[in-house]
Amino acid sequence: MANVTQWTKADSIYINREISWLQFNRRVLQEAQDDSTPLLERIKFLSIVSTNLDEFVSVRAAGIMEQVKSGNHSKDFTGFTPKELLKQVTAMIEQLAADQYATHEQICHLLQQQGIVFTTFSDLDGQQKKELEAYYVQNVFPVLTPLAIDRSRPCPLIRTKSIYLAIVLKETKAVAADSQGTKLALVEIPANLSRFIEVSSQEEHAKKHYILLEDLIKSHIHTLFTMYSPVSFHAFRLTRNADLSLDEEGAEDLLDEMEKVLQTRRWGTPVRLEIEKGFDPWILELLKSELEVDNHIIITTVTPIDLSFFMSFSSSLSGYEHLRYPGFEPGYPRAFARTDDFFAVLRERDVIVMHPYESFEAVNDFIQQAALDTSVLAIKMTLYRSNGDSHIIQSLSRAAEMGKQVTVVVELKARFDEARNIEWAKTLEKAGCHVVYGLAGLKIHAKMTLVVRKEEDMLKRYIHVATGNYNEVSASIFTDIGLFTANPRIGEDVSNLFNEITGFSMPVHWHYLSVAPTHLKQQLFRSIQREAKHAQEGKPARIIAKMNALSNKEMVDQLYNASKLGVQIDLIVRGICCLRPGIPGLSEHIQVRSIVDRFLEHSRIFYFENAGNPQVWMSSADWMTRNLDRRIELMCPVLDEEHKSMLIQLLTLLLDDNVKARVLLPDGQYIHVTNHLAVCRSQFDAHSIIMKQQDTHDLIHNESVPDIKLPLDAYLEQPDQEWIIYH
């Protein structure tokens, strides 16, 4: 058994948020390292690691650096000062990057065995070189712009997350290549050209060869400098602080202000510099001085900088289906499959849809029917992140053009989707929709749609609330829950919430919804405290909570208190978790697991035993401070008993997963249990089980769920078993 560092009383009872996030990204990397993951899916996970790390560095690490720069020496609730945390985070980032690139080497070797080869220009034959030279002249050379750096031409703006070549030049007739006769130039690798280029072959059944764009440019770098000879040329990439500072209170026009702020993102403070191995030391010192990155994160790579291109590369390959996950086509929700009238179905019963196992087309069709139905008077909807060519945007525009009252709350502050949301907002406004840009100081993260329809002599509300965004692309890879209902009290609550967002209304009373930031957190506290009271009274008491992140200290403390009073708590937390489970006298009744698999676990589902009368909630909110205190979020009860049973069974499946689940130990490490353990008995992959159901409602009658759970005690009580410890 691998050695595990034990938690001691000298340690904090909380895990730091940033450290926990980096551990999550390591779990994503483990999927790229896992031999059981299909090869072309492994390179996708490698791409996700890069994208995740880019966002973390540009926002979270950048924020820590700003605190250090400002002289902040105070400790956070996990016991770290900004300086101490930056040191720890930097070391973890460097190690993660090193492991990522080592994994890249291994995967490229396996790709080569499958006939997919990344090569260099120098290794090509004469005919291939000739074809690529023609491609370079026609498609690449006209786009390139060499940027000389000298007294009259200072260092240009280095764009964040763009790849550049730094070229050392000397005059053609110069003899000495000392710094006095040396020139420097930069060339940006065009981001609007494909990063990978397929090399043709005359051989039948030949391997597929690819060359990276930067290698092709390096091989022709002399074409850009006719009076100088390139001495060296290496790639680098700069990451800047991308955390926007928006003056919402002082802005006269929020849309205009956001567009201005987006322009400043490219000028953000540098936080990370990635360089190729062998990078010229003279250029490095010059860049460090020019960009002021002496004390920031500098990563040296032996493989290509920025592996995010692997996502599009994997998707572009045809004829390699055996290297991908088995094909999966989501079914259309059974409740809507035999009718074109969503409203008739919802007048009879509520419908829950589970994505991606059930098609997002049901949501598109619901909005489209509302748009075209002449009895529908109004549609109101929140949009946090939508996708390109969105059917929903088209339907909303059509509804407005037909004269319906269409109100769309577009959250302009959705990080890294700000520009896209501005585009949607303008499109919807042109179509005649009322567009609301959110509220000052609050992000609107609630996912909800309200349709008002005239039926006989009355108006009736139809509602859709969800745990995920109205995004067709993410709905195919994220696990989320959507509820369709005509419940009049839920409808009244949603109407009141829209009025609160768009006007000056403030609901006096909520029938069913719990809304952040006003009282969602308090509702959760009351539910946790009720379980603690029931445990003290000897009544059934249990909590199962599934979410993406748990970092709010007050919430962690509430769970600690409930555990001390005997409540059994099972947390399914995909990413950040600041709670330490299994500490005697504090959290010994709490277990935490994280599942990273084919689909991204994204739904938020909360179960409270309630002395034998279970309550189940679905929510847009994670248990993070930003969600509970600084966003408009909603939490909606699941009222239908069959739907409750279905979601409880879903939670049970995830708790029984012994293939992709990792269990959090008291010391903050995650363990992945091998499938041949006696405690596991047989391989059980929750995602695979759900995909095999003809309809997600069949989960209620599923008999394949094993009765063997995997508590943390199993690890502690079976030290002779084989466990894999991931640091």
XYZ file of C-alpha atoms in Angstrom:
727
model
C 0.000 0.000 0.000
C 1.252 3.493 -0.789
C 2.115 5.729 2.113
C -0.590 8.206 3.067
C 0.062 11.293 5.155
C -2.371 11.303 8.058
C -4.309 14.333 9.156
C -3.155 15.697 12.512
C -4.603 18.243 14.908
C -1.885 20.655 13.792
C -3.449 20.757 10.325
C -6.347 22.985 9.349
C -9.757 21.339 9.394
C -10.359 22.942 5.988
C -8.796 22.251 2.579
C -7.751 25.325 0.631
C -9.963 26.093 -2.342
C -7.162 26.668 -4.866
C -5.298 23.544 -3.807
C -8.491 21.519 -4.045
C -9.142 22.831 -7.566
C -5.664 21.830 -8.707
C -6.316 18.371 -7.287
C -9.465 18.239 -9.413
C -7.524 19.101 -12.561
C -5.112 16.312 -11.664
C -8.079 13.920 -11.597
C -8.886 15.109 -15.125
C -5.278 14.381 -16.097
C -5.629 10.893 -14.632
C -8.348 10.210 -17.210
C -5.794 11.068 -19.908
C -3.351 8.683 -18.227
C -5.871 5.857 -17.793
C -5.247 2.955 -20.200
C -8.929 1.999 -20.035
C -9.947 5.365 -21.511
C -10.109 5.191 -25.352
C -7.060 6.809 -26.910
C -8.793 9.656 -28.766
C -10.750 10.441 -25.598
C -7.501 10.555 -23.628
C -6.198 13.379 -25.806
C -9.467 15.250 -25.200
C -8.881 15.021 -21.462
C -5.349 16.284 -22.094
C -6.870 19.268 -23.880
C -9.300 19.896 -21.010
C -6.401 19.961 -18.547
C -4.806 22.754 -20.597
C -8.004 24.770 -20.882
C -8.759 24.355 -17.180
C -5.260 25.392 -16.203
C -5.396 28.464 -18.440
C -8.537 29.659 -16.682
C -7.174 28.883 -13.232
C -3.925 30.758 -13.859
C -5.603 33.771 -15.485
C -8.202 34.177 -12.721
C -7.419 32.353 -9.479
C -3.602 32.454 -9.503
C -3.746 36.016 -10.810
C -5.934 36.966 -7.860
C -3.447 35.535 -5.382
C -0.628 37.452 -7.065
C -2.606 40.672 -6.738
C -3.025 40.022 -3.017
C 0.708 39.424 -2.607
C 1.473 42.581 -4.589
C -0.864 44.625 -2.393
C 0.958 43.480 0.740
C -1.887 41.373 2.133
C -0.474 39.139 4.911
C -3.756 37.951 6.433
C -4.572 34.244 6.522
C -7.656 32.772 4.861
C -9.875 30.366 6.788
C -7.725 27.440 5.643
C -4.612 28.952 7.268
C -2.713 30.304 4.245
C -1.362 33.799 3.680
C -1.400 34.876 0.007
C 2.391 34.484 -0.192
C 2.306 30.983 1.288
C -0.552 29.979 -0.967
C 1.146 31.348 -4.087
C 4.248 29.292 -3.323
C 2.175 26.130 -2.887
C 0.018 26.772 -5.941
C 3.023 27.573 -8.143
C 4.718 24.305 -7.187
C 1.527 22.359 -7.936
C 1.070 24.090 -11.301
C 4.655 23.345 -12.303
C 4.301 19.684 -11.335
C 0.941 19.384 -13.072
C 2.383 20.905 -16.251
C 5.366 18.526 -16.148
C 3.084 15.511 -15.711
C 0.790 16.765 -18.452
C 3.599 16.996 -20.974
C 4.998 13.607 -19.927
C 1.531 12.183 -20.557
C 1.536 13.886 -23.953
C 4.731 12.028 -24.856
C 3.185 8.686 -23.891
C -0.027 9.362 -25.788
C 1.832 10.450 -28.942
C 3.734 7.150 -28.829
C 0.432 5.247 -28.617
C -1.046 7.350 -31.434
C 1.918 6.447 -33.602
C 1.210 2.759 -33.007
C -2.298 3.427 -34.325
C -0.974 5.135 -37.450
C -1.397 8.739 -36.273
C 1.990 10.450 -36.317
C 3.104 13.963 -35.398
C 6.267 14.694 -37.332
C 8.582 17.583 -38.159
C 9.218 19.292 -41.480
C 12.784 17.987 -41.625
C 11.560 14.367 -41.464
C 9.326 14.686 -44.541
C 10.271 13.414 -47.990
C 10.858 15.725 -50.952
C 7.327 15.585 -52.340
C 5.743 16.256 -48.950
C 8.055 19.207 -48.345
C 7.174 20.631 -51.734
C 3.430 20.426 -51.008
C 3.817 22.002 -47.577
C 5.973 24.779 -49.006
C 3.130 25.580 -51.407
C 0.670 25.527 -48.486
C 2.925 27.879 -46.548
C 3.258 30.340 -49.428
C -0.470 30.377 -50.196
C -2.046 30.128 -46.754
C 0.435 31.037 -44.039
C 3.014 33.548 -45.265
C 0.445 36.248 -46.189
C -0.945 36.161 -42.639
C 2.376 36.422 -40.788
C 3.662 39.735 -39.471
C 7.282 39.910 -38.268
C 7.638 42.386 -35.424
C 11.141 43.795 -35.011
C 12.184 45.080 -31.588
C 14.716 47.893 -31.486
C 15.033 51.518 -30.367
C 12.419 52.775 -32.791
C 10.105 49.792 -32.436
C 9.481 48.847 -28.803
C 8.168 45.472 -27.706
C 4.618 45.135 -29.023
C 1.642 44.062 -26.969
C 1.937 40.341 -26.326
C -1.555 38.905 -26.582
C -2.694 36.665 -23.790
C -2.611 32.935 -24.575
C -1.298 33.459 -28.120
C 1.768 31.499 -29.221
C 4.737 33.524 -30.471
C 8.113 32.725 -31.947
C 11.007 34.715 -30.529
C 13.730 34.964 -33.195
C 17.355 35.957 -32.688
C 18.779 37.469 -35.897
C 22.144 38.622 -37.102
C 23.099 40.610 -40.170
C 23.942 38.404 -43.107
C 27.484 39.803 -43.406
C 28.204 39.950 -39.678
C 30.967 37.720 -38.381
C 30.418 37.891 -34.657
C 27.055 36.961 -33.159
C 27.475 38.926 -29.985
C 24.623 40.920 -28.463
C 25.822 44.102 -30.210
C 25.200 42.617 -33.642
C 22.104 40.724 -32.621
C 18.545 41.669 -33.434
C 15.299 40.403 -31.985
C 11.926 39.871 -33.642
C 8.648 38.249 -32.764
C 6.168 36.385 -34.955
C 2.682 35.528 -33.703
C 1.378 32.105 -34.710
C -1.985 32.885 -36.369
C -4.811 31.632 -34.156
C -7.255 31.671 -37.086
C -5.331 28.941 -38.932
C -5.448 25.272 -38.018
C -2.810 24.386 -35.441
C -2.271 20.988 -37.086
C -1.742 20.278 -40.806
C -2.169 16.869 -42.397
C 0.689 15.754 -44.629
C -0.327 13.865 -47.757
C 1.086 10.455 -48.581
C 1.230 8.463 -51.821
C 1.232 5.126 -50.028
C -2.013 3.175 -49.722
C -3.042 2.514 -46.102
C -0.210 4.776 -44.994
C -0.062 6.326 -41.566
C -1.606 9.748 -41.120
C 1.149 12.308 -40.614
C 0.613 15.746 -39.095
C 2.845 18.746 -38.620
C 2.165 21.619 -36.240
C 1.737 25.086 -37.687
C 4.556 26.565 -35.625
C 6.980 23.925 -36.933
C 6.053 24.785 -40.510
C 6.672 28.470 -39.775
C 9.994 27.718 -38.074
C 11.094 25.793 -41.157
C 10.414 28.842 -43.320
C 11.351 31.588 -40.875
C 14.080 32.823 -43.240
C 11.385 33.998 -45.682
C 10.401 36.754 -43.229
C 13.880 38.280 -42.783
C 15.743 38.810 -46.046
C 18.549 40.960 -44.595
C 19.182 38.805 -41.548
C 19.937 35.203 -40.719
C 17.894 33.531 -37.958
C 20.236 32.287 -35.249
C 17.608 30.729 -32.996
C 13.843 30.638 -32.752
C 11.686 29.236 -30.001
C 8.026 29.443 -29.049
C 6.589 31.127 -25.980
C 3.154 31.953 -24.623
C 2.033 34.544 -22.113
C -1.021 34.338 -19.850
C -2.449 37.564 -18.448
C -4.816 38.381 -15.609
C -8.312 37.906 -17.082
C -10.386 38.789 -14.026
C -12.495 41.742 -15.133
C -13.154 44.746 -12.924
C -16.516 46.212 -13.904
C -17.860 49.441 -12.429
C -21.511 48.382 -12.435
C -22.736 51.118 -10.125
C -21.109 53.933 -12.100
C -21.932 52.572 -15.545
C -24.648 54.422 -17.437
C -24.923 51.596 -19.970
C -23.917 48.134 -18.722
C -23.619 46.708 -22.241
C -21.360 49.542 -23.368
C -19.289 49.314 -20.187
C -18.783 45.563 -20.593
C -17.599 46.016 -24.182
C -15.024 48.556 -22.989
C -13.847 46.310 -20.163
C -13.439 43.357 -22.533
C -10.978 45.431 -24.520
C -8.847 45.875 -21.425
C -8.572 42.120 -20.773
C -5.772 41.894 -23.344
C -3.762 44.382 -21.253
C -4.042 42.349 -18.059
C -1.017 41.891 -15.827
C 1.208 38.960 -16.942
C 0.966 35.959 -14.618
C 2.551 33.039 -16.489
C 5.177 32.597 -19.193
C 5.508 29.273 -21.019
C 8.665 28.689 -23.042
C 10.099 25.879 -25.129
C 13.081 23.936 -23.871
C 16.294 25.526 -25.164
C 14.777 28.999 -25.174
C 17.458 31.616 -25.792
C 18.536 32.978 -22.371
C 19.141 36.476 -23.756
C 15.557 36.693 -25.059
C 14.201 35.206 -21.842
C 15.857 37.910 -19.748
C 14.595 40.567 -22.125
C 11.023 39.226 -21.960
C 11.136 38.886 -18.183
C 12.248 42.495 -17.925
C 9.765 43.807 -20.491
C 6.812 41.848 -19.114
C 7.822 42.053 -15.451
C 7.431 38.334 -14.827
C 10.545 37.765 -12.701
C 8.549 36.482 -9.755
C 5.718 34.903 -11.664
C 5.091 31.420 -13.009
C 7.525 30.334 -15.727
C 6.966 26.920 -17.303
C 9.513 25.237 -19.582
C 8.060 22.583 -21.891
C 9.714 19.830 -23.915
C 6.596 19.312 -26.043
C 4.290 21.759 -27.856
C 3.067 24.714 -25.823
C -0.697 24.680 -25.227
C -2.230 21.263 -25.811
C -5.806 22.554 -26.040
C -5.727 21.981 -29.815
C -6.082 18.255 -29.152
C -9.832 18.721 -28.665
C -10.413 19.820 -32.265
C -7.739 17.409 -33.510
C -9.499 14.416 -31.957
C -12.849 15.499 -33.366
C -11.404 15.975 -36.863
C -10.130 12.416 -37.230
C -12.360 10.024 -39.161
C -12.104 6.274 -39.393
C -10.881 5.706 -35.838
C -14.141 4.923 -34.064
C -12.469 2.045 -32.215
C -10.368 4.658 -30.405
C -13.397 6.562 -29.100
C -16.149 5.945 -26.597
C -18.899 3.717 -28.027
C -21.511 5.720 -29.873
C -24.365 7.065 -27.797
C -27.569 8.657 -29.021
C -29.692 10.263 -26.296
C -33.336 9.276 -26.333
C -36.190 11.732 -26.611
C -38.005 12.002 -23.260
C -40.749 9.388 -23.204
C -43.342 11.786 -21.792
C -43.072 14.046 -24.869
C -42.280 11.425 -27.515
C -45.837 10.761 -28.710
C -47.203 14.280 -28.765
C -46.494 17.678 -30.257
C -48.341 19.410 -27.437
C -46.036 19.985 -24.477
C -48.682 22.017 -22.711
C -51.225 19.172 -22.760
C -48.668 16.845 -21.166
C -47.745 19.348 -18.462
C -51.376 19.980 -17.582
C -51.472 16.329 -16.557
C -48.101 15.878 -14.822
C -44.605 17.226 -14.261
C -41.750 15.927 -16.423
C -38.104 15.592 -15.426
C -35.443 15.261 -18.132
C -31.891 14.059 -17.473
C -29.228 15.304 -19.866
C -27.226 14.062 -21.700
C -28.998 10.709 -21.362
C -32.137 12.375 -22.717
C -32.036 14.797 -25.602
C -31.869 18.567 -25.150
C -34.116 18.744 -28.226
C -37.042 18.535 -25.805
C -36.047 21.948 -24.401
C -35.612 23.385 -27.894
C -39.002 22.018 -28.925
C -40.700 23.420 -25.813
C -39.408 26.928 -26.561
C -40.242 26.581 -30.251
C -43.809 25.483 -29.514
C -44.210 28.429 -27.145
C -42.871 30.769 -29.831
C -45.285 29.556 -32.513
C -48.389 28.943 -30.378
C -50.880 31.777 -30.966
C -52.289 31.307 -27.444
C -48.916 32.085 -25.840
C -48.763 35.702 -24.776
C -45.348 35.954 -23.131
C -42.042 34.119 -22.764
C -39.436 34.987 -20.162
C -36.052 33.300 -19.976
C -32.583 33.551 -18.434
C -29.494 32.983 -20.594
C -26.147 32.514 -18.859
C -24.150 30.612 -21.474
C -25.648 29.730 -24.855
C -24.067 28.112 -27.889
C -23.428 29.218 -31.439
C -26.341 28.770 -33.847
C -28.677 28.368 -30.880
C -32.180 27.124 -31.733
C -33.451 28.843 -28.584
C -32.190 32.250 -29.742
C -33.916 31.691 -33.079
C -37.195 30.705 -31.387
C -37.143 33.703 -29.038
C -36.469 36.044 -31.944
C -39.318 34.492 -33.912
C -41.683 34.860 -30.934
C -40.873 38.565 -30.623
C -41.378 39.107 -34.347
C -44.818 37.493 -34.005
C -45.757 40.093 -31.400
C -45.325 38.088 -28.211
C -43.904 39.711 -25.094
C -40.438 38.195 -24.917
C -38.104 39.061 -22.041
C -34.597 37.618 -21.964
C -32.233 38.102 -19.039
C -28.749 37.879 -20.577
C -25.950 37.677 -18.028
C -23.155 39.789 -19.506
C -20.775 38.838 -16.702
C -20.581 35.102 -17.531
C -16.789 34.772 -17.473
C -15.162 34.171 -20.892
C -18.608 34.201 -22.546
C -19.078 37.952 -22.185
C -18.465 38.716 -25.864
C -20.804 35.972 -27.043
C -23.542 37.103 -24.666
C -23.213 40.671 -25.928
C -23.723 39.336 -29.442
C -26.850 37.396 -28.380
C -28.208 40.434 -26.561
C -27.923 42.608 -29.658
C -29.496 39.911 -31.856
C -32.452 39.538 -29.508
C -32.946 43.292 -29.188
C -33.019 43.686 -32.964
C -35.756 41.039 -33.094
C -37.857 43.007 -30.623
C -37.130 41.160 -27.374
C -36.852 43.011 -24.081
C -33.289 42.300 -22.989
C -32.207 42.761 -19.388
C -28.485 42.748 -18.661
C -28.597 41.472 -15.103
C -28.287 43.320 -11.817
C -25.487 45.466 -10.420
C -23.347 43.461 -8.039
C -25.063 40.137 -8.754
C -24.657 37.529 -11.453
C -27.891 35.883 -12.564
C -27.068 32.187 -12.589
C -30.607 30.775 -12.174
C -31.778 28.704 -15.156
C -35.488 29.207 -15.787
C -38.115 29.752 -18.461
C -41.661 31.047 -17.997
C -44.335 30.672 -20.670
C -47.662 32.475 -20.158
C -50.532 31.013 -22.186
C -54.156 32.054 -22.495
C -56.471 29.079 -21.951
C -60.241 29.646 -21.985
C -60.852 32.595 -19.633
C -57.614 32.415 -17.678
C -53.852 32.645 -17.996
C -51.749 29.581 -17.239
C -48.026 29.415 -16.536
C -45.689 26.708 -17.841
C -42.227 26.496 -16.309
C -38.848 24.965 -17.034
C -36.138 25.151 -14.370
C -32.768 23.446 -14.670
C -29.400 22.802 -13.083
C -27.540 23.560 -16.326
C -27.329 26.222 -19.000
C -29.522 26.560 -22.076
C -26.675 25.323 -24.221
C -27.105 22.496 -26.728
C -23.396 21.678 -26.831
C -22.807 21.448 -23.090
C -26.102 19.539 -22.681
C -24.565 16.720 -24.745
C -21.568 16.318 -22.415
C -22.739 17.686 -19.029
C -25.033 15.744 -16.700
C -27.912 18.045 -15.773
C -31.530 17.908 -14.646
C -34.440 19.871 -16.109
C -37.955 20.082 -14.663
C -41.013 20.969 -16.776
C -44.069 21.853 -14.707
C -47.376 23.692 -14.744
C -47.554 23.786 -10.948
C -49.281 27.126 -10.265
C -47.299 27.881 -7.119
C -43.947 27.207 -8.771
C -45.199 29.337 -11.643
C -46.035 32.176 -9.273
C -42.583 31.921 -7.681
C -40.825 32.052 -11.054
C -42.968 35.021 -12.109
C -42.031 36.849 -8.933
C -38.351 36.093 -9.459
C -38.449 37.499 -12.989
C -40.222 40.604 -11.663
C -37.514 40.989 -9.034
C -34.815 40.811 -11.711
C -36.443 43.087 -14.276
C -38.222 45.573 -12.007
C -38.350 46.847 -8.451
C -40.455 44.012 -7.048
C -39.444 41.997 -3.982
C -41.543 38.891 -3.201
C -42.900 38.803 0.339
C -43.275 35.031 0.309
C -41.976 32.108 -1.748
C -44.236 29.084 -2.101
C -41.681 26.502 -3.213
C -38.537 28.098 -4.604
C -35.569 29.060 -2.476
C -33.654 31.952 -3.992
C -30.122 33.251 -3.452
C -28.809 35.546 -2.196
C -31.825 36.246 0.025
C -32.596 32.937 1.650
C -31.400 29.849 -0.261
C -28.457 29.439 2.099
C -30.729 29.790 5.125
C -33.052 27.122 3.715
C -30.116 24.749 3.363
C -28.973 25.541 6.900
C -32.458 24.796 8.225
C -32.541 21.485 6.348
C -29.128 20.453 7.702
C -30.054 21.496 11.232
C -33.321 19.565 10.998
C -31.369 16.409 10.104
C -29.130 17.008 13.127
C -32.188 17.354 15.380
C -33.649 14.135 14.009
C -30.371 12.317 14.607
C -30.387 13.450 18.239
C -33.952 12.176 18.597
C -33.068 8.794 17.107
C -35.047 9.394 13.937
C -33.773 8.602 10.406
C -31.279 11.316 9.443
C -29.139 11.433 6.321
C -27.906 13.943 3.752
C -26.773 13.198 0.203
C -25.647 16.286 -1.675
C -24.326 16.338 -5.231
C -22.659 19.480 -6.549
C -19.673 20.838 -8.441
C -17.985 22.623 -5.552
C -18.165 23.053 -1.776
C -16.114 25.979 -0.502
C -18.377 28.135 1.692
C -17.006 27.999 5.248
C -20.402 28.439 6.898
C -21.780 25.520 4.915
C -18.805 23.336 5.796
C -19.263 24.198 9.474
C -22.961 23.287 9.286
C -22.043 19.882 7.877
C -19.378 19.395 10.553
C -21.944 20.131 13.275
C -24.452 17.704 11.753
C -21.787 14.995 11.557
C -20.861 15.488 15.209
C -24.520 14.902 16.097
C -24.628 11.646 14.134
C -26.000 12.549 10.699
C -24.660 10.305 7.916
C -23.557 12.652 5.109
C -22.542 11.566 1.612
C -21.152 14.308 -0.611
C -20.632 13.853 -4.351
C -18.439 16.845 -5.196
C -16.886 16.886 -8.653
C -14.383 19.677 -8.116
C -13.450 21.924 -5.206
C -14.107 20.560 -1.718
C -12.865 22.492 1.320
C -14.306 19.989 3.810
C -12.104 17.277 5.305
C -14.068 14.055 5.832
C -13.324 11.314 8.329
C -11.812 13.404 11.146
C -12.720 11.753 14.486
C -15.093 13.866 16.531
C -15.664 16.309 13.674
C -16.472 14.704 10.314
C -16.293 10.966 10.919
C -19.821 10.540 9.517
C -19.018 12.420 6.291
C -17.786 10.819 3.075
C -16.749 12.753 -0.040
C -16.309 11.350 -3.512
C -15.544 12.871 -6.901
C -16.477 11.308 -10.235
C -14.640 12.235 -13.435
C -15.888 10.220 -16.378
C -17.133 10.426 -19.951
C -19.673 13.108 -19.022
C -18.988 16.094 -16.814
C -21.007 15.745 -13.606
C -22.777 19.098 -13.367
C -26.215 18.609 -11.796
C -26.879 19.834 -8.261
C -29.189 17.494 -6.338
C -29.755 17.616 -2.573
C -31.422 14.837 -0.540
C -32.559 15.151 3.081
C -33.930 12.058 4.862
C -36.284 14.155 7.024
C -37.192 11.408 9.495
C -38.462 9.071 6.786
C -40.220 11.708 4.680
C -37.448 12.506 2.185
C -37.067 15.878 0.514
C -35.230 16.192 -2.804
C -34.145 19.508 -4.300
C -32.577 20.467 -7.619
C -30.591 23.673 -7.888
C -28.502 25.932 -10.094
C -26.242 26.716 -7.124
C -23.099 25.084 -5.839
C -22.261 25.486 -2.162
C -19.770 28.255 -2.801
C -19.779 31.761 -1.355
C -20.195 33.341 -4.782
C -23.289 31.205 -5.509
C -24.922 31.615 -2.122
C -24.129 35.293 -1.464
C -23.329 37.025 -4.770
C -25.571 35.445 -7.379
C -29.237 35.039 -8.121
C -29.732 31.282 -7.910
C -32.740 29.093 -7.400
C -33.422 25.799 -5.654
C -36.612 23.961 -6.554
C -38.187 21.007 -4.728
C -38.941 17.798 -6.605
C -42.568 17.155 -5.632
C -43.563 14.120 -7.699
C -42.859 10.881 -5.804
C -41.759 9.016 -8.918
C -39.323 11.804 -9.772
C -37.988 11.728 -6.215
C -37.391 7.977 -6.516
C -35.628 8.463 -9.831
C -33.218 11.077 -8.468
C -32.589 9.090 -5.286
C -31.692 6.100 -7.456
C -29.399 8.328 -9.501
C -27.591 9.411 -6.330
C -27.341 5.758 -5.262
C -25.767 4.816 -8.578
C -23.144 7.526 -8.176
C -22.407 6.439 -4.610
C -21.873 2.867 -5.830
C -19.517 3.780 -8.706
C -16.217 1.958 -8.211
C -14.699 2.628 -11.648
C -14.423 6.411 -11.968
C -15.026 7.541 -8.392
C -12.258 8.867 -6.168
C -12.693 9.069 -2.401
C -11.345 12.026 -0.405
C -9.231 11.126 2.636
C -8.847 13.256 5.769
C -5.389 14.433 4.671
C -6.786 15.900 1.460
C -5.653 13.156 -0.913
C -8.009 11.334 -3.270
C -7.851 7.559 -3.685
C -9.059 5.661 -6.703
C -10.093 2.127 -5.763
C -9.066 -0.633 -8.182
C -11.887 -2.742 -9.502
C -10.604 -6.091 -8.267
C -10.947 -5.197 -4.590
C -13.106 -7.568 -2.561
C -14.959 -4.566 -1.162
C -15.990 -3.585 -4.688
C -16.811 -7.137 -5.733
C -17.550 -6.211 -9.346
C -16.976 -3.344 -11.743
C -19.702 -0.726 -11.555
C -19.613 2.381 -13.751
C -22.591 4.668 -13.045
C -22.483 6.469 -16.401
C -22.502 3.178 -18.305
C -25.424 1.851 -16.271
C -27.538 4.948 -16.934
C -26.708 4.959 -20.652
C -28.074 1.426 -20.941
C -31.536 2.443 -19.745
C -34.143 2.858 -22.448
C -35.550 5.742 -20.416
C -34.153 7.448 -17.336
C -37.396 6.679 -15.488
C -36.361 3.028 -15.740
C -33.746 3.848 -13.100
C -36.481 3.446 -10.504
C -36.788 -0.241 -11.370
C -33.078 -0.863 -11.954
C -31.951 -4.052 -10.238
C -28.277 -3.876 -11.192
C -27.292 -1.547 -8.357
C -25.052 -3.535 -5.986
C -25.805 -3.590 -2.290
C -22.120 -3.083 -1.482
C -21.230 0.511 -0.673
C -17.697 1.854 -0.547
C -17.378 3.790 2.702
C -14.174 5.470 3.717
C -13.925 2.888 6.501
C -13.307 0.222 3.864
C -9.956 1.813 3.122
C -9.064 2.213 6.767
C -10.109 -1.333 7.692
C -8.419 -3.147 4.796
C -4.808 -1.938 4.716
C -3.672 -5.091 2.915
C -5.818 -4.417 -0.127
C -4.327 -2.720 -3.168
C -5.196 0.965 -3.244
C -3.920 3.560 -5.660
C -3.115 6.848 -3.966
C -3.101 9.949 -6.184
C -1.105 12.860 -4.790
